[in-house]
Short mmCIF file of C-alpha atoms in Angstrom, two decimals:
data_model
loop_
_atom_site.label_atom_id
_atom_site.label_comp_id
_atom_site.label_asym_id
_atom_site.label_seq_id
_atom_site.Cartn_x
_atom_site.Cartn_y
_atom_site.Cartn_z
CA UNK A 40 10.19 -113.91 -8.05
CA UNK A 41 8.80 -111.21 -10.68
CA UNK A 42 8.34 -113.80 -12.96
CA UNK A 43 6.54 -116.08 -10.15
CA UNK A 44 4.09 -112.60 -10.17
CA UNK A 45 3.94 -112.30 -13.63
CA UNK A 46 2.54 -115.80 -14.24
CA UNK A 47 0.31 -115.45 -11.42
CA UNK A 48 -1.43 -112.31 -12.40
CA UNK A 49 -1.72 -113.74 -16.14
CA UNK A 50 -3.91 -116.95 -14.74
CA UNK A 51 -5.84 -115.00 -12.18
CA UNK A 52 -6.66 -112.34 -15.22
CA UNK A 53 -7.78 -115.03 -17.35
CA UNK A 54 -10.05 -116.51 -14.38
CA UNK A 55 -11.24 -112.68 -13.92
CA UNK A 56 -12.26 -112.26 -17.64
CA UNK A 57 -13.76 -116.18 -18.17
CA UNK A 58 -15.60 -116.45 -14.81
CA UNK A 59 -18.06 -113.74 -15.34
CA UNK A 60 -18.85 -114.80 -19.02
CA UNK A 61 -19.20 -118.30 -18.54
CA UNK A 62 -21.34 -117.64 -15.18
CA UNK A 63 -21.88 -120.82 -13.76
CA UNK A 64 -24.82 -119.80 -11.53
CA UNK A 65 -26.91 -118.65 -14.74
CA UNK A 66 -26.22 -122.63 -15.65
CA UNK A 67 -28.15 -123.83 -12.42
CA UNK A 68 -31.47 -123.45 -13.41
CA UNK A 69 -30.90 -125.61 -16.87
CA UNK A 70 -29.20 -128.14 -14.74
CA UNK A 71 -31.91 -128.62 -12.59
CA UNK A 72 -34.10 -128.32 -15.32
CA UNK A 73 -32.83 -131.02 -17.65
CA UNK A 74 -31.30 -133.35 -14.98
CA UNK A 75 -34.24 -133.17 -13.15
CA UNK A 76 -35.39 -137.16 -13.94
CA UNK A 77 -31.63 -138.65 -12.77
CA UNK A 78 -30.26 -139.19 -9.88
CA UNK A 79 -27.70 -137.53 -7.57
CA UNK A 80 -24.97 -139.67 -9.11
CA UNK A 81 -25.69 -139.53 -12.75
CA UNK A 82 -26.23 -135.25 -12.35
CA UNK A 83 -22.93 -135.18 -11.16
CA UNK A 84 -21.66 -137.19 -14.04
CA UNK A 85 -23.13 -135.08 -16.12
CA UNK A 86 -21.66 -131.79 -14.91
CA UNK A 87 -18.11 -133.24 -14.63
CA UNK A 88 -18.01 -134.15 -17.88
CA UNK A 89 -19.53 -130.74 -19.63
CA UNK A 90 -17.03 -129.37 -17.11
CA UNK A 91 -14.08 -131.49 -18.90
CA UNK A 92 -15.55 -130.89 -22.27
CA UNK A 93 -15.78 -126.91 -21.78
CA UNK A 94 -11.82 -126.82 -20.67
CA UNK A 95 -11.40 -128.81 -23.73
CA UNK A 96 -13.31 -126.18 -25.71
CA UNK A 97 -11.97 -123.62 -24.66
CA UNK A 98 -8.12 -124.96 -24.94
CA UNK A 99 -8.83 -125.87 -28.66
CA UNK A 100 -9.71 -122.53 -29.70
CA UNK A 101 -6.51 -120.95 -26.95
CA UNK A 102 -4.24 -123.29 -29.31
CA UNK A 103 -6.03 -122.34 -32.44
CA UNK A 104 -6.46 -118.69 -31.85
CA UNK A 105 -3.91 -117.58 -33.78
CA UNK A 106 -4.34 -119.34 -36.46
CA UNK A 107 -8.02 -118.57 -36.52
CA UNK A 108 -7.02 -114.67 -36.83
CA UNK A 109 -4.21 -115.27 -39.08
CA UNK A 110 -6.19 -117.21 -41.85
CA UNK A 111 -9.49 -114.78 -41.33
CA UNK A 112 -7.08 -111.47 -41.28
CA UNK A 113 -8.41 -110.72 -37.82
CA UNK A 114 -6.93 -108.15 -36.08
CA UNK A 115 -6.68 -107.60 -32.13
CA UNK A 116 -8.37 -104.44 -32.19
CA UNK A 117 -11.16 -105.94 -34.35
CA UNK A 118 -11.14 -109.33 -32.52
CA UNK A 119 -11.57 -107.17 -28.71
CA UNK A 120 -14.68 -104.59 -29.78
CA UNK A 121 -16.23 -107.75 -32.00
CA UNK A 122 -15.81 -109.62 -28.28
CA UNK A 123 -16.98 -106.62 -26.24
CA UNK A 124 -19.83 -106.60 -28.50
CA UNK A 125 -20.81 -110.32 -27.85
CA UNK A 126 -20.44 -109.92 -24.43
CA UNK A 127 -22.39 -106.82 -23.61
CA UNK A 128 -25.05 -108.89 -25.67
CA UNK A 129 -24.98 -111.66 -22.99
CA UNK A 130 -24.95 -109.39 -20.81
CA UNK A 131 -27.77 -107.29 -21.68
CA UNK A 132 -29.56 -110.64 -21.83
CA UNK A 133 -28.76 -111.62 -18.46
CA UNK A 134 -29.97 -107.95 -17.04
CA UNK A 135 -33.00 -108.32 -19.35
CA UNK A 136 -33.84 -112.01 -19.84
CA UNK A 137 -36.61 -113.52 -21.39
CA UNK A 138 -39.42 -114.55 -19.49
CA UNK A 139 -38.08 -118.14 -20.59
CA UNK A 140 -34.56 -119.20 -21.10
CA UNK A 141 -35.27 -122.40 -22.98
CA UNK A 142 -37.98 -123.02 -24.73
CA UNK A 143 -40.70 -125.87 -23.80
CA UNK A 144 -39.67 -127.71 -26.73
CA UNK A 145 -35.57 -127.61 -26.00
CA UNK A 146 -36.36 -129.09 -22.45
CA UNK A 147 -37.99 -131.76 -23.99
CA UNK A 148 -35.41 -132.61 -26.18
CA UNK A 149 -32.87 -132.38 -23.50
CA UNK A 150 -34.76 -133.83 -21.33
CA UNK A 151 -34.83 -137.21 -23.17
CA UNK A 152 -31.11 -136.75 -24.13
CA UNK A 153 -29.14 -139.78 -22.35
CA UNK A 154 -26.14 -137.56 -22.50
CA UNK A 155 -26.53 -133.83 -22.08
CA UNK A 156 -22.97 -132.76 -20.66
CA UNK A 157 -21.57 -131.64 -24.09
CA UNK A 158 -25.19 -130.15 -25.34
CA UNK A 159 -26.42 -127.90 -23.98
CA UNK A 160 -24.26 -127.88 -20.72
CA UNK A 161 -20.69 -127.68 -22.35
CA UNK A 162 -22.02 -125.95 -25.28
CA UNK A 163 -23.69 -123.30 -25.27
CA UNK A 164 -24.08 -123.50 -21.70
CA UNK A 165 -20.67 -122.92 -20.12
CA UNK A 166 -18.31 -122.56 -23.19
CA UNK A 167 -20.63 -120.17 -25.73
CA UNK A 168 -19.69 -117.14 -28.12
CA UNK A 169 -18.47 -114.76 -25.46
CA UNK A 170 -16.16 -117.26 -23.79
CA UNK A 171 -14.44 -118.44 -27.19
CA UNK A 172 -13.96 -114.76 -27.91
CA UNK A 173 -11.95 -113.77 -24.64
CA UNK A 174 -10.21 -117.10 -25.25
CA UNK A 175 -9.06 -116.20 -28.73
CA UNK A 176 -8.28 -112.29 -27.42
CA UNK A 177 -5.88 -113.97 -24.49
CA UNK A 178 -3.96 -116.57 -27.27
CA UNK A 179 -3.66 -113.37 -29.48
CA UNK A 180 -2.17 -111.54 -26.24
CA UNK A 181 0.39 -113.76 -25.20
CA UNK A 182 1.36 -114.73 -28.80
CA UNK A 183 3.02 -111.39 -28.07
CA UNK A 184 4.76 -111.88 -25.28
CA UNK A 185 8.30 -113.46 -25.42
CA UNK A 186 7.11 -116.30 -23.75
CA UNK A 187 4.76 -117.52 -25.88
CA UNK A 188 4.39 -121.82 -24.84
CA UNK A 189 4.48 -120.63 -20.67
CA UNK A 190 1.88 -117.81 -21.52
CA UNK A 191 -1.11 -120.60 -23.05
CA UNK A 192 0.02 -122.68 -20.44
CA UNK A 193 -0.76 -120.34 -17.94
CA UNK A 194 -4.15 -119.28 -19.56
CA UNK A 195 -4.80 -123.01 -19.85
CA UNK A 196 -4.50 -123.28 -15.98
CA UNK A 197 -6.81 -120.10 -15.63
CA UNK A 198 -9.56 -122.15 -17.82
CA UNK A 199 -9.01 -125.43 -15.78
CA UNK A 200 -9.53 -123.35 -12.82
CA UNK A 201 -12.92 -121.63 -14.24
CA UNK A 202 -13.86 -125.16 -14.74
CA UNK A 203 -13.55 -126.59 -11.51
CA UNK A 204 -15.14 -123.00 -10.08
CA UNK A 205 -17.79 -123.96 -12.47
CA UNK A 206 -18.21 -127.85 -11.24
CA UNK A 207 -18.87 -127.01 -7.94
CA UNK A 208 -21.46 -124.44 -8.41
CA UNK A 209 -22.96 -126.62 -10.62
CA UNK A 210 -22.78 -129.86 -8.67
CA UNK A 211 -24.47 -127.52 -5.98
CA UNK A 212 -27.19 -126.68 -8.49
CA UNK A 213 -30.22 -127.87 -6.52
CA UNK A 214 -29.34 -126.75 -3.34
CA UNK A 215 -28.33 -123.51 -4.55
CA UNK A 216 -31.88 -122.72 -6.51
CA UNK A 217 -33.08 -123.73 -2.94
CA UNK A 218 -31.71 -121.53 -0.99
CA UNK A 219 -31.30 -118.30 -3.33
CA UNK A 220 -35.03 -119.46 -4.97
CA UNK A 221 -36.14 -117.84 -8.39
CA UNK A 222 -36.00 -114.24 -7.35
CA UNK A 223 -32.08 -114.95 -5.28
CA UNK A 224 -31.62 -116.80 -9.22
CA UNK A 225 -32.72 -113.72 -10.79
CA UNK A 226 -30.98 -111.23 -8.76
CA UNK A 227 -27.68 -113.16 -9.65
CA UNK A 228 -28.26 -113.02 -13.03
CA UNK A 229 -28.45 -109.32 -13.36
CA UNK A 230 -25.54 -108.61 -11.35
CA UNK A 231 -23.55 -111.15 -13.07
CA UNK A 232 -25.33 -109.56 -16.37
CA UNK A 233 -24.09 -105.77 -15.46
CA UNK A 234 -20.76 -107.04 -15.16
CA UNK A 235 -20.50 -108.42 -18.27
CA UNK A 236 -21.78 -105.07 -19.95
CA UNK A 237 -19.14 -103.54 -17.93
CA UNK A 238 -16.21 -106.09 -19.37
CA UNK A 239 -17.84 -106.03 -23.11
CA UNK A 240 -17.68 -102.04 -23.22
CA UNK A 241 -13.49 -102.49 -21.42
CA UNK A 242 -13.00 -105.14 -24.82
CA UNK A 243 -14.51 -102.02 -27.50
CA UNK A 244 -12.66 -99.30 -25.56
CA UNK A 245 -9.41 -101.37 -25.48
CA UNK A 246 -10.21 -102.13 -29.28
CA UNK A 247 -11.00 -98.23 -29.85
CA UNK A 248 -7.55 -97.21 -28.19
CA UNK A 249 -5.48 -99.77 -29.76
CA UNK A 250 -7.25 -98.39 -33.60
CA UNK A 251 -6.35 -94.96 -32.69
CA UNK A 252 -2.49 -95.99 -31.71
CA UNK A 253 -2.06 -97.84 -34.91
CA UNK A 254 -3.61 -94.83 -36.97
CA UNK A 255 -0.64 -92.50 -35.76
CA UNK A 256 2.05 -94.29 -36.11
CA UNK A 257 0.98 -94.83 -39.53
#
């Protein structure tokens, strides 16, 4: 049974750390925006696939992780304030966005894109810098553990889960900037924005503490 807990907490911790950063509802408005000349159908192709594609991603770089830190000489410490950094970016940006999020010449281009689940949906849109981070901070976490295959397997349920989270917010992208409108959009944005802040500033304290541990036992 503790293990049963164990595993449990590790996928909904990964869903807790991934959810806010990829933020499906501060995807809406580019969905609407660059879908806007298809049909019901065809938009919901689209956002399964970038769906598919970001769990894809975001595996790769779970697998790859290690090897990533290993061959750059990353460190966890350096890897979790480098993260916190890049999220209380995107977070900052989120509490203080532009006045436009894409430019008039990106929704062109994307507009006349047959195929726009990978770019920009999948990437940047749900799978960007900050989510690649926390995924390479969770593979670097549970290459500790003594379970290392079951740990990545578990995180790689946690992602699938984001995903689907994130396909049905999205495939309710019209109705939702309906109903919530562009100030209900807004007001999303920044609380999903303070969040992050809040989560990027936990990575560089966590990074901080685990600097200061290593320095005395040296």
């Amino acid at each position: 049974m503790n293990w049963f807990v164990q595993g449990l907490t590790l996928v909904l911790s990964t869903i807790g750390a991934l959810l806010p950063i990829v933020n499906p509802l501060s995807a809406v408005g580019m969905v609407v925006t660059i879908t806007a000349n298809l049909n019901e159908h065809e938009r919901t192709e689209q956002i399964k696939r970038a769906c598919i594609y970001m769990f894809f991603i975001l595996t790769s770089f779970l697998v790859a992780g290690g090897l990533i830190m290993n061959f750059f000489g990353i460190s966890i410490p350096g890897l979790r304030i480098a993260g916190g950094m890049i999220v209380s970016y995107l977070g900052f940006r989120m509490l203080f966005p532009d006045t436009v999020v894409m430019s008039r010449q990106e929704q062109m281009e994307a507009a006349a894109k047959p195929d726009v689940s990978f770019t920009p949906l999948a990437m940047p849109g749900l799978s960007g810098p900050g989510s690649i981070a926390v995924v390479i901070g969770l593979s670097a976490s549970a290459q500790q553990n003594d379970h290392i295959v079951l740990g990545h397997v578990l995180i790689a349920l946690g992602i699938a889960v984001v995903g689907v989270i994130s396909y049905i917010t999205l495939r309710a992208a019209t109705k939702l900037s309906k109903v919530l409108g562009i100030a209900g959009m807004n007001a999303m944005a920044r609380i999903m924005g303070f969040l992050l802040i809040c989560i990027g500033v936990q990575f560089m304290i966590n990074g901080v503490l685990d600097v200061v541990r290593l320095a005395r036992t040296v």
